[in-house]
XYZ file of C-alpha atoms in Angstrom:
340
model
C -6.391 24.371 18.504
C -9.858 24.023 20.043
C -13.273 23.831 18.438
C -16.863 23.757 19.597
C -18.309 22.900 16.185
C -20.189 19.668 15.660
C -19.175 17.404 12.797
C -19.826 17.620 9.876
C -19.827 21.411 10.286
C -16.142 22.256 9.688
C -13.918 24.828 11.287
C -12.756 27.028 8.419
C -9.068 27.803 8.912
C -9.100 30.468 6.196
C -6.886 30.858 3.146
C -3.529 31.363 4.854
C -0.713 28.844 4.437
C -0.032 27.368 7.880
C 3.395 26.363 9.214
C 3.632 24.436 12.505
C 7.049 24.909 14.108
C 6.360 23.287 17.495
C 4.041 20.742 19.079
C 0.406 21.112 18.030
C -2.531 19.052 19.290
C -5.990 19.448 17.818
C -8.631 19.189 20.543
C -12.358 19.201 21.220
C -13.911 21.476 23.836
C -17.626 20.694 23.514
C -18.239 18.899 20.241
C -18.113 15.126 19.885
C -16.358 15.354 16.509
C -14.809 18.047 14.357
C -13.134 18.729 11.025
C -10.624 21.488 10.304
C -10.621 22.794 6.730
C -7.266 24.191 5.571
C -7.618 26.097 2.303
C -3.925 26.410 1.521
C -0.693 24.490 2.104
C -0.106 23.024 5.558
C 3.501 22.480 6.643
C 4.609 20.633 9.764
C 8.197 21.840 9.890
C 9.173 20.616 13.365
C 7.801 19.019 16.509
C 4.802 16.715 16.808
C 1.323 17.320 15.426
C -1.318 15.097 17.015
C -4.779 14.479 15.575
C -6.904 12.708 18.231
C -9.886 10.469 17.703
C -12.970 12.105 16.120
C -10.958 14.972 14.630
C -9.957 15.365 10.994
C -7.955 17.697 8.737
C -9.209 18.407 5.228
C -8.234 20.407 2.136
C -11.622 21.285 0.562
C -10.247 22.494 -2.769
C -8.044 19.410 -3.257
C -5.257 21.493 -4.816
C -2.857 22.137 -1.921
C 0.069 20.347 -0.276
C 0.684 18.742 3.104
C 4.385 18.939 3.990
C 6.010 16.929 6.766
C 9.538 18.277 7.056
C 12.789 17.195 8.687
C 12.254 14.828 11.621
C 8.740 16.025 12.448
C 5.957 13.717 13.629
C 2.332 13.366 12.587
C 0.351 11.230 15.041
C -3.045 9.855 14.028
C -4.864 8.626 17.110
C -8.184 7.505 15.751
C -11.027 7.835 13.296
C -13.396 10.493 12.022
C -16.815 9.370 10.819
C -15.529 5.740 10.898
C -12.559 6.589 8.622
C -8.936 6.776 9.777
C -8.161 10.457 10.383
C -5.317 10.791 7.905
C -5.396 14.352 6.463
C -7.714 14.175 3.479
C -7.995 15.597 -0.032
C -4.588 17.264 -0.337
C -3.288 17.153 -3.893
C 0.264 16.445 -2.745
C 1.779 14.771 0.295
C 5.473 15.570 0.752
C 6.941 13.572 3.625
C 10.642 14.078 4.351
C 12.790 10.973 4.538
C 13.330 11.468 8.290
C 9.734 12.339 9.165
C 7.362 9.954 10.925
C 3.674 9.210 10.515
C 2.333 7.199 13.452
C -0.977 5.348 13.396
C -1.552 4.677 17.095
C -5.271 4.307 17.773
C -6.184 1.596 20.259
C -8.594 0.370 17.599
C -8.151 -0.766 14.013
C -7.006 1.787 11.434
C -6.492 1.901 7.687
C -3.090 3.159 6.549
C -3.302 5.392 3.494
C -1.118 4.106 0.656
C -0.765 4.771 -3.050
C 2.043 6.218 -5.152
C 1.216 9.787 -4.100
C 1.954 9.070 -0.437
C 5.593 8.171 0.223
C 6.308 7.781 3.914
C 9.660 8.485 5.508
C 9.143 6.441 8.670
C 5.883 4.572 9.221
C 5.070 3.756 12.850
C 2.185 1.330 13.500
C 0.937 0.687 17.030
C -1.906 -1.300 18.603
C -4.643 -3.542 17.227
C -4.793 -4.186 13.446
C -3.609 -1.844 10.711
C -4.610 -2.552 7.108
C -3.774 -0.549 3.977
C -5.867 1.232 1.364
C -4.023 2.043 -1.858
C -1.150 0.260 -3.565
C 1.791 0.465 -3.433
C 2.717 1.240 0.157
C 6.077 3.057 -0.078
C 8.278 3.569 3.006
C 11.375 5.474 2.036
C 13.240 6.238 5.281
C 16.868 5.418 4.513
C 20.454 6.576 5.009
C 23.159 5.604 2.529
C 25.352 2.994 4.153
C 23.218 3.032 7.290
C 20.432 1.038 8.881
C 17.324 3.133 9.623
C 14.266 1.586 11.281
C 11.690 2.986 8.873
C 8.879 0.487 9.586
C 8.144 0.460 13.327
C 5.796 -2.262 14.560
C 4.626 -2.097 18.171
C 2.086 -4.608 19.503
C 0.269 -4.574 16.183
C -1.022 -6.839 13.460
C 0.221 -5.171 10.275
C -1.951 -6.702 7.562
C -0.672 -5.442 4.213
C -2.812 -7.856 2.222
C -3.761 -6.729 -1.260
C -0.959 -4.176 -1.743
C 2.654 -4.197 -2.883
C 5.133 -2.826 -0.345
C 8.587 -1.282 -0.802
C 10.735 -0.611 2.261
C 14.053 1.244 2.041
C 14.973 0.820 5.704
C 14.731 -1.801 8.418
C 11.953 -3.112 10.641
C 11.705 -2.468 14.374
C 9.607 -4.978 16.332
C 8.197 -4.562 19.851
C 5.496 -6.573 21.576
C 5.489 -9.580 19.189
C 3.842 -7.962 16.170
C 2.734 -9.785 13.024
C 3.569 -8.593 9.504
C 1.663 -10.081 6.568
C 1.848 -9.241 2.850
C 0.187 -11.562 0.321
C 1.479 -9.626 -2.698
C 5.051 -8.374 -3.289
C 7.233 -7.093 -0.461
C 10.534 -5.516 -1.561
C 13.431 -4.351 0.596
C 14.927 -1.776 -1.763
C 17.717 0.139 -0.001
C 19.847 1.362 -2.900
C 23.034 1.378 -0.820
C 22.264 0.420 2.776
C 21.969 -2.339 5.343
C 18.539 -3.656 6.281
C 17.176 -6.002 8.932
C 14.188 -8.169 9.766
C 14.642 -8.535 13.547
C 13.579 -11.239 15.938
C 10.329 -10.815 17.820
C 8.021 -10.496 14.807
C 5.950 -13.083 12.947
C 6.600 -12.668 9.211
C 4.281 -13.934 6.469
C 5.165 -13.024 2.889
C 4.125 -14.119 -0.574
C 6.925 -12.817 -2.825
C 9.911 -11.410 -0.909
C 12.623 -9.474 -2.783
C 15.855 -7.736 -1.787
C 17.269 -5.279 -4.319
C 20.364 -3.075 -4.370
C 20.816 -0.592 -7.210
C 23.665 1.868 -6.531
C 25.924 0.294 -3.907
C 29.230 1.883 -2.957
C 30.229 -1.055 -0.739
C 28.908 -4.479 0.188
C 25.694 -4.181 2.198
C 24.061 -6.754 4.469
C 20.388 -7.682 4.855
C 20.037 -9.542 8.151
C 17.220 -12.008 8.780
C 16.655 -12.516 12.493
C 13.813 -15.051 12.532
C 12.204 -17.858 10.581
C 10.042 -16.241 7.914
C 7.282 -17.641 5.745
C 7.673 -17.105 1.982
C 4.778 -18.681 0.091
C 5.930 -17.493 -3.339
C 9.347 -16.405 -4.604
C 12.472 -15.271 -2.735
C 14.600 -13.063 -5.002
C 17.851 -11.162 -4.426
C 19.499 -8.869 -6.991
C 22.480 -6.497 -6.997
C 22.308 -4.092 -9.925
C 25.535 -2.113 -10.126
C 27.385 -4.475 -7.805
C 30.605 -6.352 -8.424
C 32.656 -9.203 -7.019
C 33.871 -6.721 -4.380
C 30.486 -5.045 -3.782
C 28.000 -7.704 -2.770
C 24.375 -7.745 -1.709
C 24.690 -10.050 1.305
C 21.758 -11.933 2.811
C 22.645 -13.051 6.326
C 20.199 -15.878 6.970
C 22.054 -16.843 10.161
C 20.567 -20.113 11.469
C 17.008 -19.385 10.338
C 14.748 -20.963 7.719
C 12.577 -19.696 4.890
C 9.318 -21.545 5.526
C 6.461 -22.639 3.290
C 3.746 -25.050 4.419
C 3.309 -26.138 0.786
C 6.656 -25.884 -1.084
C 6.405 -23.714 -4.193
C 8.028 -20.806 -5.986
C 11.628 -19.990 -6.834
C 14.623 -19.109 -4.684
C 16.736 -16.919 -6.952
C 20.113 -15.311 -6.208
C 21.435 -12.954 -8.865
C 24.932 -11.939 -9.871
C 27.132 -10.584 -7.034
C 24.766 -11.833 -4.362
C 25.935 -13.737 -1.288
C 23.687 -15.771 0.998
C 25.327 -16.702 4.311
C 24.032 -19.132 6.889
C 25.597 -20.524 10.037
C 23.118 -23.183 11.075
C 24.469 -26.576 12.121
C 21.205 -28.470 11.720
C 18.830 -28.886 8.786
C 17.928 -25.180 8.487
C 19.444 -24.583 5.052
C 18.275 -27.925 3.698
C 14.753 -27.081 4.843
C 14.998 -23.649 3.176
C 15.914 -25.263 -0.146
C 13.166 -27.875 0.254
C 10.553 -25.152 0.565
C 11.070 -24.011 -3.047
C 10.365 -26.058 -6.153
C 13.061 -24.184 -8.114
C 16.476 -23.010 -6.897
C 18.497 -20.704 -9.165
C 21.995 -19.506 -8.254
C 23.535 -17.127 -10.822
C 26.789 -18.505 -12.291
C 27.904 -15.501 -14.359
C 31.646 -15.828 -14.912
C 33.536 -13.468 -12.606
C 30.391 -12.274 -10.849
C 28.459 -15.314 -9.678
C 26.276 -15.747 -6.625
C 27.851 -17.237 -3.508
C 26.574 -19.488 -0.733
C 28.530 -18.994 2.472
C 28.704 -21.652 5.183
C 29.872 -19.332 7.931
C 29.763 -21.115 11.286
C 33.292 -20.780 12.660
C 32.672 -22.255 16.100
C 35.125 -24.955 17.101
C 33.617 -28.439 17.074
C 30.666 -27.643 14.840
C 29.606 -29.272 11.573
C 27.686 -27.782 8.669
C 26.179 -29.896 5.926
C 26.118 -28.720 2.310
C 22.858 -29.861 0.670
C 23.278 -31.341 -2.797
C 19.574 -31.443 -3.692
C 16.146 -30.362 -2.574
C 12.921 -32.307 -3.023
C 12.753 -31.630 -6.778
C 16.267 -31.365 -8.231
C 20.030 -31.362 -7.788
C 21.321 -27.994 -6.515
C 23.697 -26.274 -8.950
C 25.942 -24.001 -6.916
C 28.101 -21.242 -8.415
C 30.480 -20.206 -5.611
C 30.662 -21.843 -2.183
C 32.505 -20.042 0.612
C 33.618 -21.927 3.734
C 34.431 -20.129 6.988
C 36.165 -22.262 9.596
C 37.557 -21.847 13.079
C 39.352 -23.792 15.780
C 40.771 -27.227 15.164
C 37.545 -29.128 14.450
C 35.171 -27.207 12.246
C 33.671 -29.417 9.544
C 31.788 -28.794 6.295
C 30.411 -31.882 4.611
């Protein structure tokens, strides 16, 4: 699609409902900026639709719907009139669970959030991306699977001021930074999730929920992460055989000034395999530690290093109180694997 109109004079796309079934790139021929006014529903049913810098899409009446179907892509490569060129003024935004919205400008951009915009996969690339509108909901997810629904590539993802829910995993390339000073919730109802290595994580309150599990699911932490507030894990609908498992590996939950509560609910397991002070330091970084001790369905702490010749130490207190465990699970291996 090409235009020679100068912004703010729009290109009127008429009253037809548009359906894009292949790759579409909006482009400028002469003008330095342009806006395309769609006066009906716009559906991206397949392929990739790219909106370059200085081009925008608008729904003047504010009553129509933008659909992003299947595994289609919407790429936002810039700004229009100093505002991120996310399609504006649609009454409804329906983004399929497997669809992707990519913010990839070389400059800073503002991600559009709010309860009316539920992303399938959110792909953030380059510079700094902030968010306008709370909550930011990223819903890409497969039952029992592990979908990378928040893709971070050489970016500072600054989610300050908004709550975030993420149903999938994080993909990290180019040493990105992820910051959320409100509430960040990993909320796969019945799936595995991961925070991989290669990203700097800064959270206030960090929560892992699981609501309709059909089997035990694992949330894998692949780096030290900062949690300035509370760390909470729940497993609604779980059982002694269907756990919400946090695999902390040999990493630490950090806090420069210890505060908040570390809380593990019923049918929650936290495993760690560190042989140093990692788990002790995690406990020290919270002023309150609460492990659910519901009879028959308590929380469990797993000391899981099975390497021959290794030793794991079981902390009995943090800096404020004695630790009251519910279940403790020891995994051993070889002839000299010690828990003390």
